[in-house]
Short mmCIF file of C-alpha atoms in Angstrom, two decimals:
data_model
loop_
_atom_site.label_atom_id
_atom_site.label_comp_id
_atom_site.label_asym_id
_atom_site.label_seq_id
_atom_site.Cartn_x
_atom_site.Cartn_y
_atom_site.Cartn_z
CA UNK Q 1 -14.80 -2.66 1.93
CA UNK Q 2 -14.67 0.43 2.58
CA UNK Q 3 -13.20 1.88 -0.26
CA UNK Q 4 -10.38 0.38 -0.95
CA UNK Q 5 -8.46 2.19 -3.56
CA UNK Q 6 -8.75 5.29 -5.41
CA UNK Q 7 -11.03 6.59 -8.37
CA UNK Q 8 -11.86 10.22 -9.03
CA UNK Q 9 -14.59 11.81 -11.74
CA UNK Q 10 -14.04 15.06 -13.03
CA UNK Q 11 -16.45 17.03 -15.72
CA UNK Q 12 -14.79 19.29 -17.75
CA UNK Q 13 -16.22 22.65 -20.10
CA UNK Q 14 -16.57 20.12 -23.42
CA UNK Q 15 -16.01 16.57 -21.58
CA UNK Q 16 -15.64 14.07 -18.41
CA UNK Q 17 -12.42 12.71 -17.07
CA UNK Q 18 -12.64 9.26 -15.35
CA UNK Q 19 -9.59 8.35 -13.32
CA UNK Q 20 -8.55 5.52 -11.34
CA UNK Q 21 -5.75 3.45 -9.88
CA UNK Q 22 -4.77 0.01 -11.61
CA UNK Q 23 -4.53 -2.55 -7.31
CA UNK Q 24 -6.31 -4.64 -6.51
CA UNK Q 25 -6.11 -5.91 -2.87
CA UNK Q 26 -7.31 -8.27 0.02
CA UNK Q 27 -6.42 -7.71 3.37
CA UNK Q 28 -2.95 -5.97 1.99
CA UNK Q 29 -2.05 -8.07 -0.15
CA UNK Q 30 -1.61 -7.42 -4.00
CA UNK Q 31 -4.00 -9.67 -5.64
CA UNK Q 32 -3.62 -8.02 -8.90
CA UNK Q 33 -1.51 -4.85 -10.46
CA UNK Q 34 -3.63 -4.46 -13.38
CA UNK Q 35 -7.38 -4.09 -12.50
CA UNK Q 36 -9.82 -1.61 -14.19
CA UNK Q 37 -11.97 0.90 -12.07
CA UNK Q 38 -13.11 2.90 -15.24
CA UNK Q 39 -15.31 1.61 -17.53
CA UNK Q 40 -17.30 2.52 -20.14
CA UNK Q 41 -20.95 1.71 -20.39
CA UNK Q 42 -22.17 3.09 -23.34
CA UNK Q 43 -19.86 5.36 -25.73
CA UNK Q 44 -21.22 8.99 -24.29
CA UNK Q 45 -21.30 7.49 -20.40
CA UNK Q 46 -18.96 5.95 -18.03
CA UNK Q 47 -18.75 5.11 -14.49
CA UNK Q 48 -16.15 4.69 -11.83
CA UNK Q 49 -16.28 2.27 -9.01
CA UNK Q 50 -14.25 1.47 -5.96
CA UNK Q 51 -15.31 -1.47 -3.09
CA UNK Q 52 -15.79 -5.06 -4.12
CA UNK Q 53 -15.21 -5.77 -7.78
CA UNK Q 54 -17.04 -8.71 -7.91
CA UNK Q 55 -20.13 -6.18 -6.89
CA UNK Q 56 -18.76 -3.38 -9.37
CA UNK Q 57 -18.56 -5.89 -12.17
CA UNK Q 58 -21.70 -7.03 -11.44
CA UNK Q 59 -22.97 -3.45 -11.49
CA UNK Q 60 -21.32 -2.35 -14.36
CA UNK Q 61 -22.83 -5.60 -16.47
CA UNK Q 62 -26.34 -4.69 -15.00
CA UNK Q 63 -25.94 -0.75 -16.23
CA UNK Q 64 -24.86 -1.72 -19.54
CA UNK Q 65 -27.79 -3.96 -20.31
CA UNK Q 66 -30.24 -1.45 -19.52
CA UNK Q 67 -28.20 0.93 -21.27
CA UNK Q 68 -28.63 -1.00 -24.58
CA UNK Q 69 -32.40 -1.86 -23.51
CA UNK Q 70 -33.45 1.61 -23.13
CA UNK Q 71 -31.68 2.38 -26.55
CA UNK Q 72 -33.50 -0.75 -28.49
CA UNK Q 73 -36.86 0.36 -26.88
CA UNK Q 74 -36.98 4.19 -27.30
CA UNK Q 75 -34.99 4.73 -30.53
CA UNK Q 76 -32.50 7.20 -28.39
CA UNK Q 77 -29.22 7.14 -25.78
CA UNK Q 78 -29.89 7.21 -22.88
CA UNK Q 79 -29.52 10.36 -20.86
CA UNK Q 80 -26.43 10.42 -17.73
CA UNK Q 81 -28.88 11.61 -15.42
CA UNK Q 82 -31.68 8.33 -16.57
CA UNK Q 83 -28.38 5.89 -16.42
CA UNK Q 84 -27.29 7.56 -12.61
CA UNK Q 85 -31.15 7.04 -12.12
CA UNK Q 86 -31.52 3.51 -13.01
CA UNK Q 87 -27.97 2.78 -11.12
CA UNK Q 88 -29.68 4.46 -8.19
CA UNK Q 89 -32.18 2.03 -8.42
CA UNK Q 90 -30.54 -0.50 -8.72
CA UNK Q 91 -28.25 -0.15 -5.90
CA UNK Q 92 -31.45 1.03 -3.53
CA UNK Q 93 -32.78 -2.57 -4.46
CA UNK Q 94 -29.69 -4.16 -2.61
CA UNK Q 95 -30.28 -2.39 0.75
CA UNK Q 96 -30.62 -4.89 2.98
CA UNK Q 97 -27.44 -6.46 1.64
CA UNK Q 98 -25.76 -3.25 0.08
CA UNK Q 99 -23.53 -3.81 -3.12
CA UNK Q 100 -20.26 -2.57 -1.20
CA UNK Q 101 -19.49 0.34 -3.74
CA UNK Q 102 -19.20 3.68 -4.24
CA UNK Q 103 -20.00 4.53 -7.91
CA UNK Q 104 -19.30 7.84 -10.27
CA UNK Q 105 -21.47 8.23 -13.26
CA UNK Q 106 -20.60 10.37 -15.83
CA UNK Q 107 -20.91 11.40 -19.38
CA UNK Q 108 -22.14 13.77 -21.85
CA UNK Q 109 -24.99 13.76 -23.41
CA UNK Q 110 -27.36 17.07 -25.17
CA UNK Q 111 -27.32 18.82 -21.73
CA UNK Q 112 -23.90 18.55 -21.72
CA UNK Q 113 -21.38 16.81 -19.65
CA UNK Q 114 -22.87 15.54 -15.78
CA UNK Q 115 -21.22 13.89 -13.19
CA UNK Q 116 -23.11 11.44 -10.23
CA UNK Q 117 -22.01 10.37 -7.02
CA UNK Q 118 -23.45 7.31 -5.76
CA UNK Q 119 -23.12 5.66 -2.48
CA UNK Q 120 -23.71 2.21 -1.84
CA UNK Q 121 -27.33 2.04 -1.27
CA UNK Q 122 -28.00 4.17 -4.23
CA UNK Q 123 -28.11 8.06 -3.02
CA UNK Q 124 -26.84 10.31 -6.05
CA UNK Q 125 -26.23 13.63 -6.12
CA UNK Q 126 -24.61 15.71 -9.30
CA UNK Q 127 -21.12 17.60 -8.62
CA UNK Q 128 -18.62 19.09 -10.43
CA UNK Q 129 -15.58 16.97 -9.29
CA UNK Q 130 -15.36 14.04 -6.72
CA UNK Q 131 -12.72 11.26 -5.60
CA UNK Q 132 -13.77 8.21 -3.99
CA UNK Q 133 -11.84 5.06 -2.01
CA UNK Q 134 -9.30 4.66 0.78
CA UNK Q 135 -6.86 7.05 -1.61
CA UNK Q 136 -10.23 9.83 -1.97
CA UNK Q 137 -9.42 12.30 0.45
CA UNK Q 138 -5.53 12.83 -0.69
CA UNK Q 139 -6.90 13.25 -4.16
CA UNK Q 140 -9.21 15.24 -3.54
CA UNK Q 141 -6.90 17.86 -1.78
CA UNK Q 142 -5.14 18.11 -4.97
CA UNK Q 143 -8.38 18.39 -6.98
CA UNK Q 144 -10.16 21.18 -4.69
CA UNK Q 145 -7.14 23.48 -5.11
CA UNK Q 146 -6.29 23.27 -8.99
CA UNK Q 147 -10.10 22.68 -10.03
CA UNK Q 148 -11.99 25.63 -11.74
CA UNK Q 149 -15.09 25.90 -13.69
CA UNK Q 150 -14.56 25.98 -17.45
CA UNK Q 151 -11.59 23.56 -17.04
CA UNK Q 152 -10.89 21.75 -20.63
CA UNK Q 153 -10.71 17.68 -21.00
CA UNK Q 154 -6.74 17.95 -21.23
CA UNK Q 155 -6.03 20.28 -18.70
CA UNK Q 156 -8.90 17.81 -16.53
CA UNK Q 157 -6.73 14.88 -17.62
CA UNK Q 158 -3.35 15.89 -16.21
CA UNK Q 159 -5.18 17.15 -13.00
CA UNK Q 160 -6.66 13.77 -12.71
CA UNK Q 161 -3.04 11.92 -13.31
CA UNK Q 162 -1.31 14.54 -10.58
CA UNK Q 163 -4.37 13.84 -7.78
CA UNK Q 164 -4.34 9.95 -8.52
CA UNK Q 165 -0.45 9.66 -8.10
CA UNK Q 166 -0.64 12.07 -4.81
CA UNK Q 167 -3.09 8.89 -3.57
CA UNK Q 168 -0.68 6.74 -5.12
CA UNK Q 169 2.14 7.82 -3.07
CA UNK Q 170 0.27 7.58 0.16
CA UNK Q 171 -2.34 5.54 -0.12
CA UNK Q 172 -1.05 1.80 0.73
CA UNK Q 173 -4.00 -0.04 -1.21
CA UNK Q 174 -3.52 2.26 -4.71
CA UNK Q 175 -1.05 1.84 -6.65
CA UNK Q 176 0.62 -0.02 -9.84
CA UNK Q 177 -0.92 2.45 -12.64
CA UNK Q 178 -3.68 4.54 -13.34
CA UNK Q 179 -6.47 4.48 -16.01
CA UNK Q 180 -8.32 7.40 -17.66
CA UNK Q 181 -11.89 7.32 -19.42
CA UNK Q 182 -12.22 10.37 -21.25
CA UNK Q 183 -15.79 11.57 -22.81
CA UNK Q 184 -16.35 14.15 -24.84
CA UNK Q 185 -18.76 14.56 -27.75
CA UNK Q 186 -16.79 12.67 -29.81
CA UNK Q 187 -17.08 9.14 -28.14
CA UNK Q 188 -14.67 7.94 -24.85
CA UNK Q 189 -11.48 7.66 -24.97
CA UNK Q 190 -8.88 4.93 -22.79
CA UNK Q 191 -5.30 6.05 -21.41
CA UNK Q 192 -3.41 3.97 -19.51
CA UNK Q 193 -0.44 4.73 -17.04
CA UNK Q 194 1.90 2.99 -15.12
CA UNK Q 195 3.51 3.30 -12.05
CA UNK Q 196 6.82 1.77 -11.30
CA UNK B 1 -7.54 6.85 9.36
CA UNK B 2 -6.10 7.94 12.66
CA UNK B 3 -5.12 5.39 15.72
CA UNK B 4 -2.01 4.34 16.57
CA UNK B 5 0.90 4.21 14.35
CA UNK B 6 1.68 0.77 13.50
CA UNK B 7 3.97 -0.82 11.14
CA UNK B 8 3.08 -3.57 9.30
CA UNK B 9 6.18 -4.69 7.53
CA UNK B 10 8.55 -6.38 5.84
CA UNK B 11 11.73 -7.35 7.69
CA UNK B 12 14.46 -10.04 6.82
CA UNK B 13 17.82 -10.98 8.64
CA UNK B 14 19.89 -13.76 7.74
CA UNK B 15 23.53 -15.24 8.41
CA UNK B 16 26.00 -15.97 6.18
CA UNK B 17 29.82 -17.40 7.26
CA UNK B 18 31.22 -14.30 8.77
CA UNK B 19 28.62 -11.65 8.30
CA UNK B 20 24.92 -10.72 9.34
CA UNK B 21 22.39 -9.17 7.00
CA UNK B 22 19.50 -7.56 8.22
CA UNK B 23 17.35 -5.65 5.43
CA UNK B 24 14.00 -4.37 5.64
CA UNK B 25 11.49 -1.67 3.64
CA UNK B 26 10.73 2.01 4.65
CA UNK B 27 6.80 2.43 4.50
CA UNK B 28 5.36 3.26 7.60
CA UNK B 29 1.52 3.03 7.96
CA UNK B 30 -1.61 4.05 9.58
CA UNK B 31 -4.91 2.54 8.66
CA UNK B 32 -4.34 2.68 4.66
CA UNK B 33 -2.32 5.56 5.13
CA UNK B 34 1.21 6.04 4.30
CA UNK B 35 2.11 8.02 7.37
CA UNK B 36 6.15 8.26 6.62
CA UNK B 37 8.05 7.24 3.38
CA UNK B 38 11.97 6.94 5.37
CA UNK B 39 11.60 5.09 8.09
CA UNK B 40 14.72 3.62 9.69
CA UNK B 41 13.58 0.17 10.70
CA UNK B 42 17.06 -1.51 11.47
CA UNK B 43 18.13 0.07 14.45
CA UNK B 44 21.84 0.40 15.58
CA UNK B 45 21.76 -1.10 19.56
CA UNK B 46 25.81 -1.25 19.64
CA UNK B 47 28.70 -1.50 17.52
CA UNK B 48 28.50 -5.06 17.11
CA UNK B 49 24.65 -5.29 17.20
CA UNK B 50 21.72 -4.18 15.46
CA UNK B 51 17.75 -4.59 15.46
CA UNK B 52 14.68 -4.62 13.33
CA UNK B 53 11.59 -3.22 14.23
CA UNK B 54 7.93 -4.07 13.55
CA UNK B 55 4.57 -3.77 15.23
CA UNK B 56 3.90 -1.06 17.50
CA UNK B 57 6.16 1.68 16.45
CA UNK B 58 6.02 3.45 20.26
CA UNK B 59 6.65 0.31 21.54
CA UNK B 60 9.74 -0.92 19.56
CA UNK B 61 11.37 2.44 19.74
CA UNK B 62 10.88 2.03 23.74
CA UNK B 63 12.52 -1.62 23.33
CA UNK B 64 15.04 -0.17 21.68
CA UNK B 65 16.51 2.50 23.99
CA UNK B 66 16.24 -0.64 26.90
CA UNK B 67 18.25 -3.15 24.61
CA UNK B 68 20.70 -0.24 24.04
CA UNK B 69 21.01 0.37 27.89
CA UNK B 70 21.50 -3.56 28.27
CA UNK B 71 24.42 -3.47 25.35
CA UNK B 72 25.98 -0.77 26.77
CA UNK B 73 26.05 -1.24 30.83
CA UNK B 74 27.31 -4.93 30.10
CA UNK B 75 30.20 -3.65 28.55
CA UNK B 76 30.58 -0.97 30.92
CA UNK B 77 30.47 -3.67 34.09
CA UNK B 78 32.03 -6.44 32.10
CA UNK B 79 34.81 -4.84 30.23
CA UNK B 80 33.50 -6.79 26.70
CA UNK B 81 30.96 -6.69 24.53
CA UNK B 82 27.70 -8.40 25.11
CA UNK B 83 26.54 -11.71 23.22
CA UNK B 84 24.48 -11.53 20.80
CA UNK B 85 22.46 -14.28 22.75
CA UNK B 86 22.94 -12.58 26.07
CA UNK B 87 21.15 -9.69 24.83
CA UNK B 88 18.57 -11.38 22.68
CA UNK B 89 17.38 -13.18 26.17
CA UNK B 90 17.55 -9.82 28.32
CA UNK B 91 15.19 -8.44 25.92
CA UNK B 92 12.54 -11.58 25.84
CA UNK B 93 12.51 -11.21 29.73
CA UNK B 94 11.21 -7.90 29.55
CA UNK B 95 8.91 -9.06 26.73
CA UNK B 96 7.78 -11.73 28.73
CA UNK B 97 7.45 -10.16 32.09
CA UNK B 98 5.00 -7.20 30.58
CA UNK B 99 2.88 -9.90 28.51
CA UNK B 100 -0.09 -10.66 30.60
CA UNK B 101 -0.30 -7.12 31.83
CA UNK B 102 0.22 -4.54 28.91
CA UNK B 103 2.17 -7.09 26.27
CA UNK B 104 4.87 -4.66 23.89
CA UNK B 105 3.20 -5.15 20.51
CA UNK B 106 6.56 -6.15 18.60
CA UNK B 107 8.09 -9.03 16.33
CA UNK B 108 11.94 -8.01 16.24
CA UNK B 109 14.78 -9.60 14.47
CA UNK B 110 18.15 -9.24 17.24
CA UNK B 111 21.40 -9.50 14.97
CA UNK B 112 25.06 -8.99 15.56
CA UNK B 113 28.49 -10.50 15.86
CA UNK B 114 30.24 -11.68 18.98
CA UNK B 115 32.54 -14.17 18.14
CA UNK B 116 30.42 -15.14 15.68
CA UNK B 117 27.53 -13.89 13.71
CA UNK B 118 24.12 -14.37 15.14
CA UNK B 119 20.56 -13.81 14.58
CA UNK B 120 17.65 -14.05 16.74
CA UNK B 121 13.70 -14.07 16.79
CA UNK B 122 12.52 -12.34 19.24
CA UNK B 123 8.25 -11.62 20.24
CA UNK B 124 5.91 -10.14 22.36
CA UNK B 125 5.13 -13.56 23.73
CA UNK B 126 8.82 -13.69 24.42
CA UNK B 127 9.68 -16.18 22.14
CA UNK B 128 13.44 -16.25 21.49
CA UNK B 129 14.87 -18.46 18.66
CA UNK B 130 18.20 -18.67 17.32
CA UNK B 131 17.82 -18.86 13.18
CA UNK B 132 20.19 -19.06 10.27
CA UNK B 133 17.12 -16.96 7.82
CA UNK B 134 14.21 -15.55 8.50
CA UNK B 135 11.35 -12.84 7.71
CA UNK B 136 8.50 -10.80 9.83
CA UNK B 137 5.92 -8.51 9.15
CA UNK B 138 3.38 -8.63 6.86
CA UNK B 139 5.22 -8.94 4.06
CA UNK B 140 6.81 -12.05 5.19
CA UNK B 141 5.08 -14.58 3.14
CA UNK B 142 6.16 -13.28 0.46
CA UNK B 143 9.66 -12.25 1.28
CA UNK B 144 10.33 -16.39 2.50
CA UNK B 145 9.16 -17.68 -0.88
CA UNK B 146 12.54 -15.43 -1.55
CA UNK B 147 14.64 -16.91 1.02
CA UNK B 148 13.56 -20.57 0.70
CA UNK B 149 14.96 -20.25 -2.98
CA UNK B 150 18.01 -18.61 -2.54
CA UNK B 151 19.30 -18.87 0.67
CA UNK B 152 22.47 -21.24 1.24
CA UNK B 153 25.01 -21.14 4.35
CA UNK B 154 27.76 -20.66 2.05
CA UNK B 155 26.45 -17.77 0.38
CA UNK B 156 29.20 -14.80 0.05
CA UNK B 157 28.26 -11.36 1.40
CA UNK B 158 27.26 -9.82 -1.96
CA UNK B 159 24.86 -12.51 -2.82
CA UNK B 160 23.66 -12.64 0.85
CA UNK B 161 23.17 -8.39 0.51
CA UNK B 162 21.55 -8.84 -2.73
CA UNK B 163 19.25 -12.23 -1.43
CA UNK B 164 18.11 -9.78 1.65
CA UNK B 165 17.12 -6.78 -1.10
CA UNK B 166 15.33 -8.93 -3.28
CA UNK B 167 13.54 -10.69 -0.63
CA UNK B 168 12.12 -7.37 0.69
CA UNK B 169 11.64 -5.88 -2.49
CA UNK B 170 9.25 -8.86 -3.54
CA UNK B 171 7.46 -7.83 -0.26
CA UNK B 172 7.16 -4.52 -1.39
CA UNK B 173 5.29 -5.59 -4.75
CA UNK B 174 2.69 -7.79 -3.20
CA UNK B 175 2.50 -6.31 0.17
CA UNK B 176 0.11 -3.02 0.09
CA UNK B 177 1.90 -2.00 3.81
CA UNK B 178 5.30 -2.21 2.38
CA UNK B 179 7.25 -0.53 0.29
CA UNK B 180 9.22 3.36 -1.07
CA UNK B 181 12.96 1.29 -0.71
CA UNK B 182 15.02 -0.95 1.40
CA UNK B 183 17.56 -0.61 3.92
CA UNK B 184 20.26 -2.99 4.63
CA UNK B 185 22.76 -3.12 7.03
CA UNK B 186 25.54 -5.71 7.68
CA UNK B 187 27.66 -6.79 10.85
CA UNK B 188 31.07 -8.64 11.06
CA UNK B 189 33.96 -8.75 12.88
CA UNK B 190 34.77 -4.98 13.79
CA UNK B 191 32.17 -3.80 10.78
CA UNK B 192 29.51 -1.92 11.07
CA UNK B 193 27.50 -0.89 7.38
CA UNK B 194 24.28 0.72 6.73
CA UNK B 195 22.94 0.97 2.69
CA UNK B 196 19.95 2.54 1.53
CA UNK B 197 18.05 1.77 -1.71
CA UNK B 198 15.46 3.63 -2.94
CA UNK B 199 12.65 3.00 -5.45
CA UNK B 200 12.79 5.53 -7.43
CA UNK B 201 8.62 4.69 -9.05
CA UNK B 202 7.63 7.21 -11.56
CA UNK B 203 4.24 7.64 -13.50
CA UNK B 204 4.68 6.35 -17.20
CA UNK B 205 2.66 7.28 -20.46
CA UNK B 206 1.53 3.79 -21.71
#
């Protein structure tokens, strides 16, 4: 992989920002300018994957079933920290071939807004605020200076378009656009930006 | 992360009746990362003769500084400028005679005007080929699917200049170790012309 691209999670006072970059490459070259790294899975939870997309896709397909299975069988959503659970899981189950991923779960839910970090053989551990991917660490500079507790969803939305574009700018693999999943109580919310 | 500074690139040169156009982008990368966003990849050698750079950075900066002693002590001994050709095969000597030891990890592009205008391929295997078009770096697959379109020997300078930027700038959209602008400079008889073009790429609200 190993991370290749950029995608950052952060969780806000009343919400969770998902943010990543719209390229999708092999070996350099620009296979596509318009790929998704935010998804939702259900309509309080979403998650935020860079490495393989065939494996991410695959993921995300696998989360939202059990997502909607958990939901048929128990009358209830599901809670983040169950869904970061069962993707934990799931991942652990590949570790002799890994999924090559590295996965944010987040969403809100009646204890509030939570955000997972996954690795690709299924370790997760809660934070505050984390940026995966080649374009990670350049985000992340941006994030661990302007991040504070008690942050809103918009002021956690324009953080997350400044630290994506600093990756943008000098990571090689991210580029094209960016794409924000917003939660809140309310239900998620798409944005989409370009870059050009 | 860290290691070496190397540029993967895109470079293009090409001839048209009485001028040459070299152009190339003005990332400059290590690992993923985009270590410089101006880099000066044509490099003057003479008045008459210029060269692009890719591969090792270290390297073709060292080439560089030889190929402009070369330029310079021939016309100092000689009383005229050197050929383009003349220096082109200097420089693939040296390229050759360091291969099987510690090779120079370059691909360069060797243009210029003597009595006419010339451009040559030049490698660290010290290949040395005269061409009329022609791309390197990692961009170049996509910067020939450019040139095999468009380019013609009878092409005036402006559409030659403007071939050269759109060749690189297709580079820069499908190439991930491309990209931030393009430089081009041309060569004729008693002209020497550097341009820079930058992309100016700004986040938009869909």
């Amino acid at each position: 992989m190993n991370g290749v691209g950029t995608v950052l999670g952060i969780k806000a006072r009343d919400g969770i920002v998902l943010a990543g970059e719209k390229r999708l490459t092999y070996d350099g070259f620009v296979l596509s300018k318009n790929v998704r790294k935010v998804h939702p899975i259900t309509d309080h939870i979403g998650i935020g994957v860079v490495g393989l997309m065939g494996d991410a896709q695959v993921l995300l397909k696998m989360l939202r079933f059990e997502a909607k299975s958990y939901e048929l069988q128990h009358n209830r959503k599901i809670h983040v920290r169950s869904m970061a659970k069962v993707a934990s899981i799931i991942l652990y189950s590949y570790k002799l071939m890994p999924m090559m991923t590295e996965t944010i779960i987040a969403g809100v839910d009646d204890k509030g807004p939570q955000l997972f970090v996954l690795d690709p053989v299924g370790s997760y551990i809660e934070d505050k605020y984390v940026a995966l991917g080649s374009g990670g660490p350049l985000a992340l500079g941006i994030l661990e200076k302007e991040y504070k507790d008690e942050i809103s969803v918009d002021e956690a939305s324009h953080l997350a378009v400044s630290a994506i574009e600093a990756a943008l700018k000098r990571d090689a693999v991210s580029g094209d656009g960016i794409d924000l999943l917003i939660i809140t109580r309310d239900g998620y919310k798409l944005k989409e930006y370009l870059f050009k | 992360m860290t290691g070496k500074i190397t540029s993967k690139t895109t470079t293009v040169g090409l001839v048209v009746k009485d001028f040459v156009v070299l152009a190339a982008d003005k990332r400059a990368t290590a690992g993923t990362m985009v270590a410089h966003n101006r880099v000066m990849k044509i490099q003057k050698i003479d008045d008459h003769a210029a060269m692009t750079i890719s591969g090792l950075v270290a390297d073709a900066q060292y080439i560089v500084e030889q190929a402009r002693y070369i330029s310079r002590k021939y016309s100092l001994d000689m009383g005229k400028p050197i050929s383009i050709r003349g220096l082109a095969s200097q420089i693939s000597i040296i390229l050759q005679a360091y291969l099987r030891m510690n090779p120079f990890i370059v691909q360069l592009i060797i243009g210029g005007y003597d009595v006419a205008p010339h451009i040559y391929y030049v490698d660290l295997f010290g290949s040395l080929s005269e061409e009329k078009y022609i791309a390197t770096g990692s961009g170049s697959p996509v910067a020939y699917g450019v040139l095999e379109s468009g380019y013609r020997e009878d092409l005036s300078l402006e559409e030659a200049k403007d071939l050269a930027y759109r060749a690189v700038k297709a580079a820069t959209e499908r190439d991930s170790y491309s990209g931030e602008g393009v430089d081009i400079v041309v060569i004729g008889k008693n002209l020497y012309k550097e341009e820079t073009r930058l992309f100016q790429k700004k986040v938009v609200s869909l």
